[in-house]
mmCIF file of C-alpha atoms and ligand atoms in Angstrom:
data_model
loop_
_atom_site.group_PDB
_atom_site.id
_atom_site.type_symbol
_atom_site.label_atom_id
_atom_site.label_comp_id
_atom_site.label_asym_id
_atom_site.label_seq_id
_atom_site.Cartn_x
_atom_site.Cartn_y
_atom_site.Cartn_z
ATOM 1 C CA MET T 198 -9.755 22.541 13.466
ATOM 2 C CA ALA T 199 -8.135 19.228 14.456
ATOM 3 C CA ASP T 200 -5.893 21.135 16.879
ATOM 4 C CA LEU T 201 -8.897 22.848 18.418
ATOM 5 C CA ALA T 202 -10.610 19.469 18.913
ATOM 6 C CA PHE T 203 -7.436 18.080 20.422
ATOM 7 C CA PHE T 204 -7.082 20.932 22.915
ATOM 8 C CA PHE T 205 -10.742 20.672 23.781
ATOM 9 C CA PHE T 206 -10.335 16.963 24.398
ATOM 10 C CA LEU T 207 -7.258 17.475 26.508
ATOM 11 C CA LEU T 208 -8.977 20.192 28.500
ATOM 12 C CA ALA T 209 -11.943 17.902 29.115
ATOM 13 C CA ALA T 210 -9.649 15.029 30.077
ATOM 14 C CA ILE T 211 -7.749 17.111 32.591
ATOM 15 C CA ALA T 212 -10.965 18.556 33.966
ATOM 16 C CA ILE T 213 -12.403 15.055 34.453
ATOM 17 C CA GLY T 214 -9.185 13.997 36.082
ATOM 18 C CA TRP T 215 -9.331 17.041 38.329
ATOM 19 C CA LEU T 216 -12.914 16.325 39.383
ATOM 20 C CA LEU T 217 -12.203 12.655 40.025
ATOM 21 C CA GLY T 218 -9.163 13.644 41.995
ATOM 22 C CA ARG T 219 -11.098 16.189 44.050
ATOM 23 C CA ARG T 220 -13.845 13.676 44.810
ATOM 24 C CA SER T 221 -11.270 11.181 45.899
ATOM 25 C CA ILE T 222 -9.564 13.823 48.023
ATOM 26 C CA ARG T 223 -12.844 14.841 49.679
ATOM 27 C CA LYS T 224 -13.708 11.255 50.521
ATOM 28 C CA LYS T 225 -10.600 10.894 52.525
ATOM 29 C CA ALA T 226 -10.433 13.199 55.468
ATOM 30 C CA ASP T 227 -6.681 12.896 55.730
ATOM 31 C CA CYS T 228 -5.709 14.966 52.736
ATOM 32 C CA SER T 229 -2.277 13.504 52.222
ATOM 33 C CA ASP T 230 0.744 15.200 50.677
ATOM 34 C CA LYS T 231 0.386 12.925 47.668
ATOM 35 C CA GLN T 232 -3.121 14.108 46.935
ATOM 36 C CA GLN T 233 -2.072 17.715 47.240
ATOM 37 C CA ALA T 234 0.711 17.044 44.770
ATOM 38 C CA LEU T 235 -1.819 15.527 42.380
ATOM 39 C CA ALA T 236 -4.018 18.587 42.661
ATOM 40 C CA ARG T 237 -1.018 20.787 41.907
ATOM 41 C CA SER T 238 -0.264 18.663 38.841
ATOM 42 C CA TYR T 239 -3.784 19.153 37.475
ATOM 43 C CA ALA T 240 -3.525 22.887 37.868
ATOM 44 C CA GLN T 241 -0.084 22.908 36.285
ATOM 45 C CA GLY T 242 -1.316 20.728 33.388
ATOM 46 C CA LEU T 243 -4.169 23.136 32.794
ATOM 47 C CA ASN T 244 -1.724 26.030 32.875
ATOM 48 C CA TYR T 245 0.524 24.400 30.267
ATOM 49 C CA LEU T 246 -2.498 23.765 28.116
ATOM 50 C CA LEU T 247 -3.659 27.346 28.298
ATOM 51 C CA SER T 248 -0.172 28.603 27.543
ATOM 52 C CA GLU T 249 -0.093 26.300 24.464
ATOM 53 C CA ARG T 250 2.476 23.853 25.762
ATOM 54 C CA PRO T 251 0.597 20.590 24.983
ATOM 55 C CA ASP T 252 3.664 18.357 25.498
ATOM 56 C CA ASP T 253 4.089 19.559 29.073
ATOM 57 C CA ALA T 254 0.340 19.356 29.610
ATOM 58 C CA ILE T 255 0.387 15.670 28.565
ATOM 59 C CA ASP T 256 3.280 14.986 30.954
ATOM 60 C CA LYS T 257 1.280 16.471 33.795
ATOM 61 C CA PHE T 258 -1.803 14.601 32.696
ATOM 62 C CA ILE T 259 0.014 11.260 32.828
ATOM 63 C CA ASP T 260 1.534 12.103 36.211
ATOM 64 C CA SER T 261 -1.646 13.261 37.808
ATOM 65 C CA LEU T 262 -4.706 11.469 36.457
ATOM 66 C CA GLU T 263 -5.168 8.375 38.512
ATOM 67 C CA VAL T 264 -5.380 5.199 36.427
ATOM 68 C CA SER T 265 -8.528 3.351 37.415
ATOM 69 C CA SER T 266 -11.424 1.637 35.685
ATOM 70 C CA ALA T 267 -13.224 4.995 35.699
ATOM 71 C CA THR T 268 -10.410 6.896 33.941
ATOM 72 C CA PHE T 269 -9.085 4.044 31.762
ATOM 73 C CA ASP T 270 -11.052 5.014 28.647
ATOM 74 C CA THR T 271 -9.923 8.637 28.965
ATOM 75 C CA HIS T 272 -6.257 7.553 29.028
ATOM 76 C CA LEU T 273 -6.812 5.180 26.131
ATOM 77 C CA ALA T 274 -8.578 7.807 24.009
ATOM 78 C CA LEU T 275 -5.889 10.417 24.704
ATOM 79 C CA GLY T 276 -3.154 7.988 23.619
ATOM 80 C CA ASN T 277 -5.060 7.144 20.420
ATOM 81 C CA LEU T 278 -5.573 10.806 19.646
ATOM 82 C CA LEU T 279 -1.857 11.482 20.085
ATOM 83 C CA ARG T 280 -1.033 8.601 17.712
ATOM 84 C CA LYS T 281 -3.418 9.953 15.081
ATOM 85 C CA ARG T 282 -1.710 13.332 15.370
ATOM 86 C CA GLY T 283 1.615 11.606 14.656
ATOM 87 C CA GLU T 284 2.921 12.164 18.201
ATOM 88 C CA HIS T 285 4.023 8.562 18.558
ATOM 89 C CA ASP T 286 6.383 8.962 21.515
ATOM 90 C CA GLN T 287 3.693 10.624 23.601
ATOM 91 C CA ALA T 288 1.104 8.010 22.601
ATOM 92 C CA ILE T 289 3.541 5.250 23.619
ATOM 93 C CA ARG T 290 4.080 6.945 27.000
ATOM 94 C CA VAL T 291 0.332 7.147 27.676
ATOM 95 C CA HIS T 292 -0.255 3.494 26.749
ATOM 96 C CA GLN T 293 2.853 2.214 28.531
ATOM 97 C CA ASN T 294 1.631 4.043 31.613
ATOM 98 C CA LEU T 295 -1.583 1.995 31.442
ATOM 99 C CA LEU T 296 0.252 -1.286 30.941
ATOM 100 C CA ALA T 297 2.379 -0.608 33.991
ATOM 101 C CA ARG T 298 -0.713 -0.779 36.261
ATOM 102 C CA PRO T 299 -1.232 -4.398 37.366
ATOM 103 C CA SER T 300 -4.327 -3.289 39.312
ATOM 104 C CA LEU T 301 -6.266 -2.852 36.036
ATOM 105 C CA PRO T 302 -8.521 -5.713 34.922
ATOM 106 C CA ARG T 303 -6.847 -8.118 32.479
ATOM 107 C CA VAL T 304 -9.191 -7.113 29.633
ATOM 108 C CA SER T 305 -8.218 -3.446 30.065
ATOM 109 C CA GLN T 306 -4.528 -4.331 30.096
ATOM 110 C CA GLN T 307 -4.948 -6.256 26.835
ATOM 111 C CA LYS T 308 -6.717 -3.296 25.238
ATOM 112 C CA ALA T 309 -3.829 -1.062 26.279
ATOM 113 C CA GLN T 310 -1.383 -3.642 24.876
ATOM 114 C CA LEU T 311 -3.167 -3.569 21.511
ATOM 115 C CA GLU T 312 -3.047 0.228 21.399
ATOM 116 C CA LEU T 313 0.640 0.177 22.315
ATOM 117 C CA ALA T 314 1.267 -2.271 19.445
ATOM 118 C CA ARG T 315 -0.548 0.166 17.123
ATOM 119 C CA ASP T 316 1.688 2.973 18.406
ATOM 120 C CA TYR T 317 4.784 0.873 17.646
ATOM 121 C CA ILE T 318 3.525 0.132 14.118
ATOM 122 C CA ALA T 319 2.881 3.834 13.534
ATOM 123 C CA ALA T 320 6.364 4.656 14.871
ATOM 124 C CA GLY T 321 7.958 1.927 12.701
ATOM 125 C CA TRP T 322 9.106 -0.243 15.639
ATOM 126 C CA LEU T 323 7.808 -3.390 14.034
ATOM 127 C CA ASP T 324 9.683 -5.975 16.111
ATOM 128 C CA ARG T 325 8.219 -4.541 19.330
ATOM 129 C CA ALA T 326 4.717 -4.495 17.816
ATOM 130 C CA GLU T 327 5.173 -8.082 16.614
ATOM 131 C CA ARG T 328 6.011 -9.345 20.124
ATOM 132 C CA LEU T 329 2.989 -7.632 21.716
ATOM 133 C CA LEU T 330 0.615 -8.848 18.999
ATOM 134 C CA GLN T 331 1.859 -12.450 19.092
ATOM 135 C CA GLU T 332 1.204 -12.477 22.831
ATOM 136 C CA LEU T 333 -2.326 -11.123 22.314
ATOM 137 C CA VAL T 334 -3.092 -13.754 19.651
ATOM 138 C CA GLU T 335 -2.291 -16.430 22.226
ATOM 139 C CA THR T 336 -3.885 -14.864 25.279
ATOM 140 C CA SER T 337 -6.933 -12.863 24.175
ATOM 141 C CA SER T 338 -9.816 -14.529 22.360
ATOM 142 C CA GLU T 339 -11.556 -11.143 22.089
ATOM 143 C CA LEU T 340 -8.614 -9.339 20.448
ATOM 144 C CA ARG T 341 -7.181 -12.328 18.568
ATOM 145 C CA ASN T 342 -8.488 -11.458 15.105
ATOM 146 C CA THR T 343 -7.675 -7.745 15.365
ATOM 147 C CA SER T 344 -4.179 -8.670 16.556
ATOM 148 C CA LEU T 345 -3.760 -11.112 13.654
ATOM 149 C CA GLU T 346 -4.797 -8.402 11.179
ATOM 150 C CA HIS T 347 -2.147 -6.097 12.630
ATOM 151 C CA LEU T 348 0.406 -8.932 12.560
ATOM 152 C CA VAL T 349 -0.263 -9.313 8.823
ATOM 153 C CA GLU T 350 0.439 -5.593 8.489
ATOM 154 C CA VAL T 351 3.700 -5.980 10.441
ATOM 155 C CA TYR T 352 4.876 -8.983 8.399
ATOM 156 C CA ARG T 353 3.974 -7.146 5.184
ATOM 157 C CA ASP T 354 6.140 -4.179 6.186
ATOM 158 C CA GLU T 355 8.940 -6.513 7.327
ATOM 159 C CA ARG T 356 8.626 -8.366 3.987
ATOM 160 C CA GLU T 357 8.182 -11.629 5.913
ATOM 161 C CA TRP T 358 5.838 -13.083 3.303
ATOM 162 C CA ALA T 359 5.635 -16.665 4.569
ATOM 163 C CA LYS T 360 4.715 -15.411 8.055
ATOM 164 C CA ALA T 361 2.110 -13.058 6.538
ATOM 165 C CA ILE T 362 0.533 -15.981 4.639
ATOM 166 C CA HIS T 363 0.454 -18.049 7.833
ATOM 167 C CA ALA T 364 -1.173 -15.201 9.802
ATOM 168 C CA VAL T 365 -3.879 -14.732 7.136
ATOM 169 C CA ASN T 366 -4.616 -18.466 7.253
ATOM 170 C CA LEU T 367 -4.876 -18.349 11.057
ATOM 171 C CA LEU T 368 -7.272 -15.443 10.697
ATOM 172 C CA HIS T 369 -9.498 -17.611 8.535
ATOM 173 C CA GLY T 370 -9.469 -20.624 10.811
ATOM 174 C CA ARG T 371 -6.857 -22.654 8.934
ATOM 175 C CA ARG T 372 -9.271 -23.373 6.080
ATOM 176 C CA PHE T 373 -6.817 -22.568 3.353
ATOM 177 C CA LYS T 374 -8.026 -21.199 0.024
ATOM 178 C CA ARG T 375 -11.403 -20.256 1.438
ATOM 179 C CA LEU T 376 -10.583 -16.654 2.070
ATOM 180 C CA SER T 377 -12.972 -13.721 1.913
ATOM 181 C CA SER T 378 -13.017 -11.581 -1.229
ATOM 182 C CA GLU T 379 -11.130 -8.945 0.775
ATOM 183 C CA TRP T 380 -8.280 -11.228 1.820
ATOM 184 C CA ALA T 381 -7.906 -13.553 -1.189
ATOM 185 C CA PRO T 382 -6.217 -10.963 -3.472
ATOM 186 C CA ILE T 383 -3.919 -9.862 -0.633
ATOM 187 C CA GLN T 384 -2.904 -13.437 0.115
ATOM 188 C CA ALA T 385 -2.219 -13.939 -3.603
ATOM 189 C CA HIS T 386 0.125 -10.916 -3.508
ATOM 190 C CA PHE T 387 2.053 -12.447 -0.604
ATOM 191 C CA CYS T 388 2.493 -15.640 -2.676
ATOM 192 C CA CYS T 389 3.576 -13.525 -5.670
ATOM 193 C CA GLU T 390 6.211 -11.807 -3.522
ATOM 194 C CA LEU T 391 7.645 -15.256 -2.699
ATOM 195 C CA ALA T 392 7.422 -16.234 -6.387
ATOM 196 C CA GLU T 393 9.358 -13.092 -7.386
ATOM 197 C CA GLU T 394 12.060 -13.860 -4.838
ATOM 198 C CA ALA T 395 12.280 -17.428 -6.176
ATOM 199 C CA ILE T 396 12.481 -16.243 -9.815
ATOM 200 C CA ASN T 397 15.212 -13.755 -8.912
ATOM 201 C CA GLY T 398 17.079 -16.601 -7.206
ATOM 202 C CA LYS T 399 16.537 -18.812 -10.305
ATOM 203 C CA ASP T 400 14.632 -21.307 -8.154
ATOM 204 C CA TYR T 401 11.975 -21.937 -10.786
ATOM 205 C CA LEU T 402 10.476 -24.964 -9.062
ATOM 206 C CA SER T 403 9.600 -22.930 -5.959
ATOM 207 C CA ALA T 404 8.448 -20.044 -8.159
ATOM 208 C CA ARG T 405 5.892 -22.307 -9.837
ATOM 209 C CA LYS T 406 4.703 -23.562 -6.463
ATOM 210 C CA HIS T 407 4.141 -20.000 -5.204
ATOM 211 C CA ILE T 408 2.422 -18.920 -8.434
ATOM 212 C CA ASP T 409 0.094 -21.935 -8.197
ATOM 213 C CA ALA T 410 -0.669 -21.009 -4.587
ATOM 214 C CA ALA T 411 -1.395 -17.386 -5.599
ATOM 215 C CA LEU T 412 -3.805 -18.556 -8.301
ATOM 216 C CA GLY T 413 -5.344 -20.966 -5.792
ATOM 217 C CA TYR T 414 -6.238 -18.016 -3.585
ATOM 218 C CA HIS T 415 -7.160 -15.637 -6.403
ATOM 219 C CA ARG T 416 -7.734 -17.132 -9.834
ATOM 220 C CA ASN T 417 -7.785 -13.785 -11.641
ATOM 221 C CA SER T 418 -4.622 -12.405 -10.053
ATOM 222 C CA VAL T 419 -3.007 -10.327 -12.823
ATOM 223 C CA ARG T 420 0.294 -10.299 -10.984
ATOM 224 C CA ALA T 421 0.354 -14.105 -10.702
ATOM 225 C CA ASN T 422 -0.366 -14.416 -14.442
ATOM 226 C CA LEU T 423 2.365 -11.911 -15.306
ATOM 227 C CA LEU T 424 4.813 -13.922 -13.204
ATOM 228 C CA TRP T 425 3.593 -17.164 -14.737
ATOM 229 C CA GLY T 426 4.182 -15.764 -18.216
ATOM 230 C CA ARG T 427 7.666 -14.642 -17.199
ATOM 231 C CA LEU T 428 8.424 -18.059 -15.723
ATOM 232 C CA GLU T 429 7.332 -19.867 -18.898
ATOM 233 C CA TYR T 430 9.543 -17.555 -20.946
ATOM 234 C CA LEU T 431 12.518 -18.210 -18.629
ATOM 235 C CA LEU T 432 11.896 -21.946 -19.047
ATOM 236 C CA ASN T 433 12.076 -21.512 -22.835
ATOM 237 C CA ARG T 434 8.375 -22.007 -23.376
ATOM 238 C CA PRO T 435 7.424 -18.794 -25.246
ATOM 239 C CA GLN T 436 4.222 -20.275 -26.707
ATOM 240 C CA GLU T 437 2.999 -21.089 -23.202
ATOM 241 C CA ALA T 438 4.014 -17.601 -22.020
ATOM 242 C CA ILE T 439 1.916 -16.041 -24.809
ATOM 243 C CA ARG T 440 -1.083 -18.143 -23.811
ATOM 244 C CA VAL T 441 -0.832 -17.039 -20.174
ATOM 245 C CA LEU T 442 -0.176 -13.348 -20.902
ATOM 246 C CA GLN T 443 -3.147 -13.173 -23.251
ATOM 247 C CA ARG T 444 -5.467 -13.822 -20.316
ATOM 248 C CA ILE T 445 -4.595 -10.498 -18.710
ATOM 249 C CA PRO T 446 -6.796 -8.205 -20.880
ATOM 250 C CA ARG T 447 -9.830 -10.181 -19.657
ATOM 251 C CA GLN T 448 -8.668 -9.985 -16.037
ATOM 252 C CA SER T 449 -7.818 -6.286 -16.031
ATOM 253 C CA PRO T 450 -7.165 -4.252 -19.199
ATOM 254 C CA ASP T 451 -5.307 -1.646 -17.106
ATOM 255 C CA TYR T 452 -2.309 -3.985 -17.029
ATOM 256 C CA ILE T 453 -2.064 -4.628 -20.785
ATOM 257 C CA PRO T 454 0.957 -2.283 -21.132
ATOM 258 C CA GLU T 455 2.845 -4.440 -18.572
ATOM 259 C CA THR T 456 2.479 -7.486 -20.839
ATOM 260 C CA LEU T 457 3.618 -5.982 -24.158
ATOM 261 C CA ASP T 458 7.439 -6.203 -23.998
ATOM 262 C CA LEU T 459 7.403 -9.866 -23.018
ATOM 263 C CA LEU T 460 4.651 -10.714 -25.518
ATOM 264 C CA ILE T 461 6.569 -9.094 -28.391
ATOM 265 C CA THR T 462 9.723 -11.017 -27.376
ATOM 266 C CA CYS T 463 7.820 -14.326 -27.154
ATOM 267 C CA TYR T 464 6.037 -13.843 -30.500
ATOM 268 C CA SER T 465 9.396 -13.087 -32.054
ATOM 269 C CA GLU T 466 10.904 -16.261 -30.559
ATOM 270 C CA VAL T 467 8.161 -18.452 -31.949
ATOM 271 C CA GLY T 468 8.414 -16.580 -35.273
ATOM 272 C CA ASP T 469 4.725 -15.692 -35.421
ATOM 273 C CA GLU T 470 4.938 -12.091 -36.653
ATOM 274 C CA LYS T 471 1.459 -12.144 -38.176
ATOM 275 C CA GLY T 472 0.014 -13.495 -34.947
ATOM 276 C CA LEU T 473 1.556 -10.565 -33.070
ATOM 277 C CA ASP T 474 0.144 -7.991 -35.489
ATOM 278 C CA LYS T 475 -3.275 -9.562 -35.249
ATOM 279 C CA TYR T 476 -3.166 -9.628 -31.470
ATOM 280 C CA LEU T 477 -2.050 -5.973 -31.243
ATOM 281 C CA GLU T 478 -4.816 -4.924 -33.647
ATOM 282 C CA THR T 479 -7.397 -6.732 -31.514
ATOM 283 C CA LEU T 480 -6.059 -5.053 -28.379
ATOM 284 C CA LEU T 481 -6.184 -1.611 -29.991
ATOM 285 C CA ARG T 482 -9.766 -2.188 -31.053
ATOM 286 C CA GLU T 483 -11.001 -3.637 -27.766
ATOM 287 C CA HIS T 484 -8.783 -1.885 -25.193
ATOM 288 C CA PRO T 485 -7.148 1.148 -26.835
ATOM 289 C CA SER T 486 -4.053 2.517 -25.084
ATOM 290 C CA ASN T 487 -0.960 4.442 -26.121
ATOM 291 C CA SER T 488 1.399 1.568 -25.359
ATOM 292 C CA VAL T 489 -0.498 -0.711 -27.745
ATOM 293 C CA LEU T 490 -0.762 2.052 -30.366
ATOM 294 C CA ILE T 491 2.982 2.768 -30.247
ATOM 295 C CA ALA T 492 3.830 -0.958 -30.372
ATOM 296 C CA LEU T 493 1.619 -1.402 -33.433
ATOM 297 C CA THR T 494 3.028 1.719 -35.128
ATOM 298 C CA GLU T 495 6.539 0.359 -34.555
ATOM 299 C CA ARG T 496 5.515 -2.903 -36.220
ATOM 300 C CA ILE T 497 4.202 -1.023 -39.276
ATOM 301 C CA HIS T 498 7.421 0.990 -39.357
ATOM 302 C CA GLN T 499 9.533 -2.191 -39.353
ATOM 303 C CA ARG T 500 7.441 -4.223 -41.762
ATOM 304 C CA GLN T 501 6.243 -1.507 -44.184
ATOM 305 C CA SER T 502 7.671 2.034 -44.129
ATOM 306 C CA GLU T 503 8.076 5.156 -42.052
ATOM 307 C CA ALA T 504 5.430 6.916 -44.149
ATOM 308 C CA ALA T 505 2.898 4.115 -43.567
ATOM 309 C CA ALA T 506 3.601 4.206 -39.814
ATOM 310 C CA ALA T 507 3.206 8.021 -39.726
ATOM 311 C CA ALA T 508 -0.066 7.823 -41.659
ATOM 312 C CA PHE T 509 -1.388 5.160 -39.270
ATOM 313 C CA MET T 510 -0.348 7.128 -36.171
ATOM 314 C CA GLY T 511 -1.828 10.378 -37.584
ATOM 315 C CA LYS T 512 -5.182 8.671 -38.109
ATOM 316 C CA GLN T 513 -5.165 7.207 -34.604
ATOM 317 C CA LEU T 514 -4.166 10.528 -33.014
ATOM 318 C CA ALA T 515 -7.179 12.186 -34.593
ATOM 319 C CA LEU T 516 -9.347 9.593 -32.827
ATOM 320 C CA ARG T 517 -7.484 9.588 -29.476
ATOM 321 C CA PRO T 518 -5.151 12.552 -28.988
ATOM 322 C CA SER T 519 -2.240 11.902 -26.613
ATOM 323 C CA LEU T 520 1.148 13.371 -25.762
ATOM 324 C CA ARG T 521 3.039 10.074 -26.088
ATOM 325 C CA GLY T 522 1.393 9.383 -29.444
ATOM 326 C CA LEU T 523 2.252 12.888 -30.631
ATOM 327 C CA GLY T 524 5.884 12.454 -29.536
ATOM 328 C CA HIS T 525 6.087 9.255 -31.546
ATOM 329 C CA PHE T 526 4.347 10.885 -34.486
ATOM 330 C CA LEU T 527 6.976 13.659 -34.562
ATOM 331 C CA ASP T 528 9.761 11.065 -34.365
ATOM 332 C CA LEU T 529 8.419 9.490 -37.544
ATOM 333 C CA HIS T 530 8.525 12.848 -39.347
ATOM 334 C CA ILE T 531 11.843 14.297 -38.164
ATOM 335 C CA ASP T 532 14.044 11.984 -40.262
ATOM 336 C CA SER T 533 12.214 12.827 -43.481
ATOM 337 C CA THR T 534 12.361 16.624 -43.042
ATOM 338 C CA GLN T 535 15.270 18.985 -43.494
ATOM 339 C CA GLY T 536 16.503 22.478 -42.654
ATOM 340 C CA ARG T 537 14.371 24.796 -40.556
ATOM 341 C CA ALA T 538 11.378 22.444 -40.492
ATOM 342 C CA ARG T 539 13.541 19.703 -39.004
ATOM 343 C CA GLU T 540 14.890 22.069 -36.330
ATOM 344 C CA ASN T 541 11.372 23.136 -35.393
ATOM 345 C CA LEU T 542 10.109 19.542 -35.192
ATOM 346 C CA SER T 543 13.107 18.583 -33.043
ATOM 347 C CA LEU T 544 12.409 21.481 -30.694
ATOM 348 C CA LEU T 545 8.759 20.478 -30.453
ATOM 349 C CA LYS T 546 9.749 16.859 -29.794
ATOM 350 C CA THR T 547 12.133 17.931 -26.987
ATOM 351 C CA LEU T 548 9.360 19.970 -25.364
ATOM 352 C CA ILE T 549 6.897 17.083 -25.559
ATOM 353 C CA ASP T 550 9.476 14.660 -24.133
ATOM 354 C CA GLN T 551 10.059 17.033 -21.223
ATOM 355 C CA LEU T 552 6.333 17.345 -20.666
ATOM 356 C CA ILE T 553 5.899 13.549 -20.671
ATOM 357 C CA ALA T 554 8.863 13.109 -18.293
ATOM 358 C CA SER T 555 7.357 15.628 -15.867
ATOM 359 C CA ARG T 556 4.033 13.741 -15.711
ATOM 360 C CA PRO T 557 3.625 10.590 -13.576
ATOM 361 C CA HIS T 558 2.871 7.345 -15.420
ATOM 362 C CA TYR T 559 1.085 5.754 -12.471
ATOM 363 C CA ARG T 560 -1.328 7.032 -9.850
ATOM 364 C CA CYS T 561 -3.018 5.499 -6.804
ATOM 365 C CA SER T 562 -6.803 5.695 -7.053
ATOM 366 C CA ASN T 563 -7.065 5.548 -3.272
ATOM 367 C CA CYS T 564 -4.674 8.292 -2.081
ATOM 368 C CA GLY T 565 -3.438 10.033 -5.236
ATOM 369 C CA PHE T 566 0.205 8.926 -4.803
ATOM 370 C CA SER T 567 1.924 9.150 -8.186
ATOM 371 C CA GLY T 568 5.185 7.997 -9.730
ATOM 372 C CA ASN T 569 6.786 6.367 -12.731
ATOM 373 C CA GLN T 570 6.876 2.824 -11.426
ATOM 374 C CA LEU T 571 4.137 0.238 -11.016
ATOM 375 C CA HIS T 572 3.670 -0.607 -7.325
ATOM 376 C CA TRP T 573 1.379 -3.498 -6.448
ATOM 377 C CA LEU T 574 1.239 -2.102 -2.908
ATOM 378 C CA CYS T 575 0.829 1.670 -2.764
ATOM 379 C CA PRO T 576 3.870 2.956 -0.816
ATOM 380 C CA SER T 577 1.782 5.779 0.583
ATOM 381 C CA CYS T 578 -1.622 4.364 1.652
ATOM 382 C CA LYS T 579 -0.611 0.655 1.660
ATOM 383 C CA HIS T 580 -3.541 -0.429 -0.520
ATOM 384 C CA TRP T 581 -3.007 -3.336 -2.884
ATOM 385 C CA ASP T 582 -3.800 -2.984 -6.607
ATOM 386 C CA SER T 583 -4.773 0.693 -6.349
ATOM 387 C CA VAL T 584 -1.782 2.044 -8.335
ATOM 388 C CA ARG T 585 -2.715 2.030 -12.032
ATOM 389 C CA SER T 586 -1.393 3.657 -15.194
ATOM 390 C CA VAL T 587 -2.623 7.208 -15.785
ATOM 391 C CA LYS T 588 -5.257 7.502 -18.497
ATOM 392 C CA GLY T 589 -6.123 10.304 -20.913
ATOM 393 C CA VAL T 590 -4.109 12.751 -23.029
ATOM 394 C CA GLU T 591 -1.126 12.725 -20.629
ATOM 395 C CA GLY T 592 -1.137 8.976 -19.967
ATOM 396 C CA GLU T 593 -2.277 5.763 -21.590
HETATM 397 ZN ZN1 ZN Q 129 -2.287 5.008 -2.264
#
């Protein structure tokens, strides 16, 4: 269907070009060799189109359709259509062809420049896109904001976080920390990226600065709080880490599983085992998930007995059946069984483990991308915060 629309568009474009060309030819009594060549190109382009050779048809189209104010939009639309179809090289050719015409009004040239930058982004030539967009930010008041938005996209893909933060601030008129609800969480992510780099480089002073900035832009940033908790732990302040991590269920319960390992470590360091049990019980009651259930079952196993843990897990599974819970439940029974029963349970456990391994742990709510790793930025659709843990029997 998309192909049909494309061919129809191309046919229309060439036909318009042909008519414009003919009119121009008629106006001038001296039908020059050049005009005849143009007419031949139209016919050839049409031929290629009809014989399903769209690449050749586009070549002829570029060669023959005169670039003027009247045909500018047709060229622009064809280039955009090619980009959307993933034919980046052809889109670049169409838009470069427009940019190479100094006779076009300045506004038209800038529009072509913006489209060419979009082609470069789509083709992954980020440095070329960056140069074109920077120029537009400085020279075009009309396209400045759109160009800045694309620059943010470029810096994000280049992982140039400080430049991305600067571009977002420019977009909002330098009034820092007064960003729209659309941009504030994104800006906080850029700060978190810098904080992660600083933590990895053991530069904890800078890490704190970036985390503070992230929270300044977006107070309820889960990622910033996770990083803050990690930083406090690295600075040997486990009690403070616990305090920070315990804010996350209120901010977004989806991320509770990401807090558990560090919380358990911190509670253990401060020696507050009862506090941990109490907290896990509260979580299970208010925000039930398999990660919390398994963590709590493990605690019962360690502090009481295998039988008590199995009884607890069995009761919970009846309320909320899940594959991960069942796998854990079998684990608790295998050791206490013998002979054929043990073999059968082990076989069942292997099958469940394989089933769990074959299912993704995370999925993007925007595009459906799935995987076993938490991505703050979806690698497929480039949305922030849309990748969450899978819920239900096969997930959390
Ligand atoms: Zn996605």
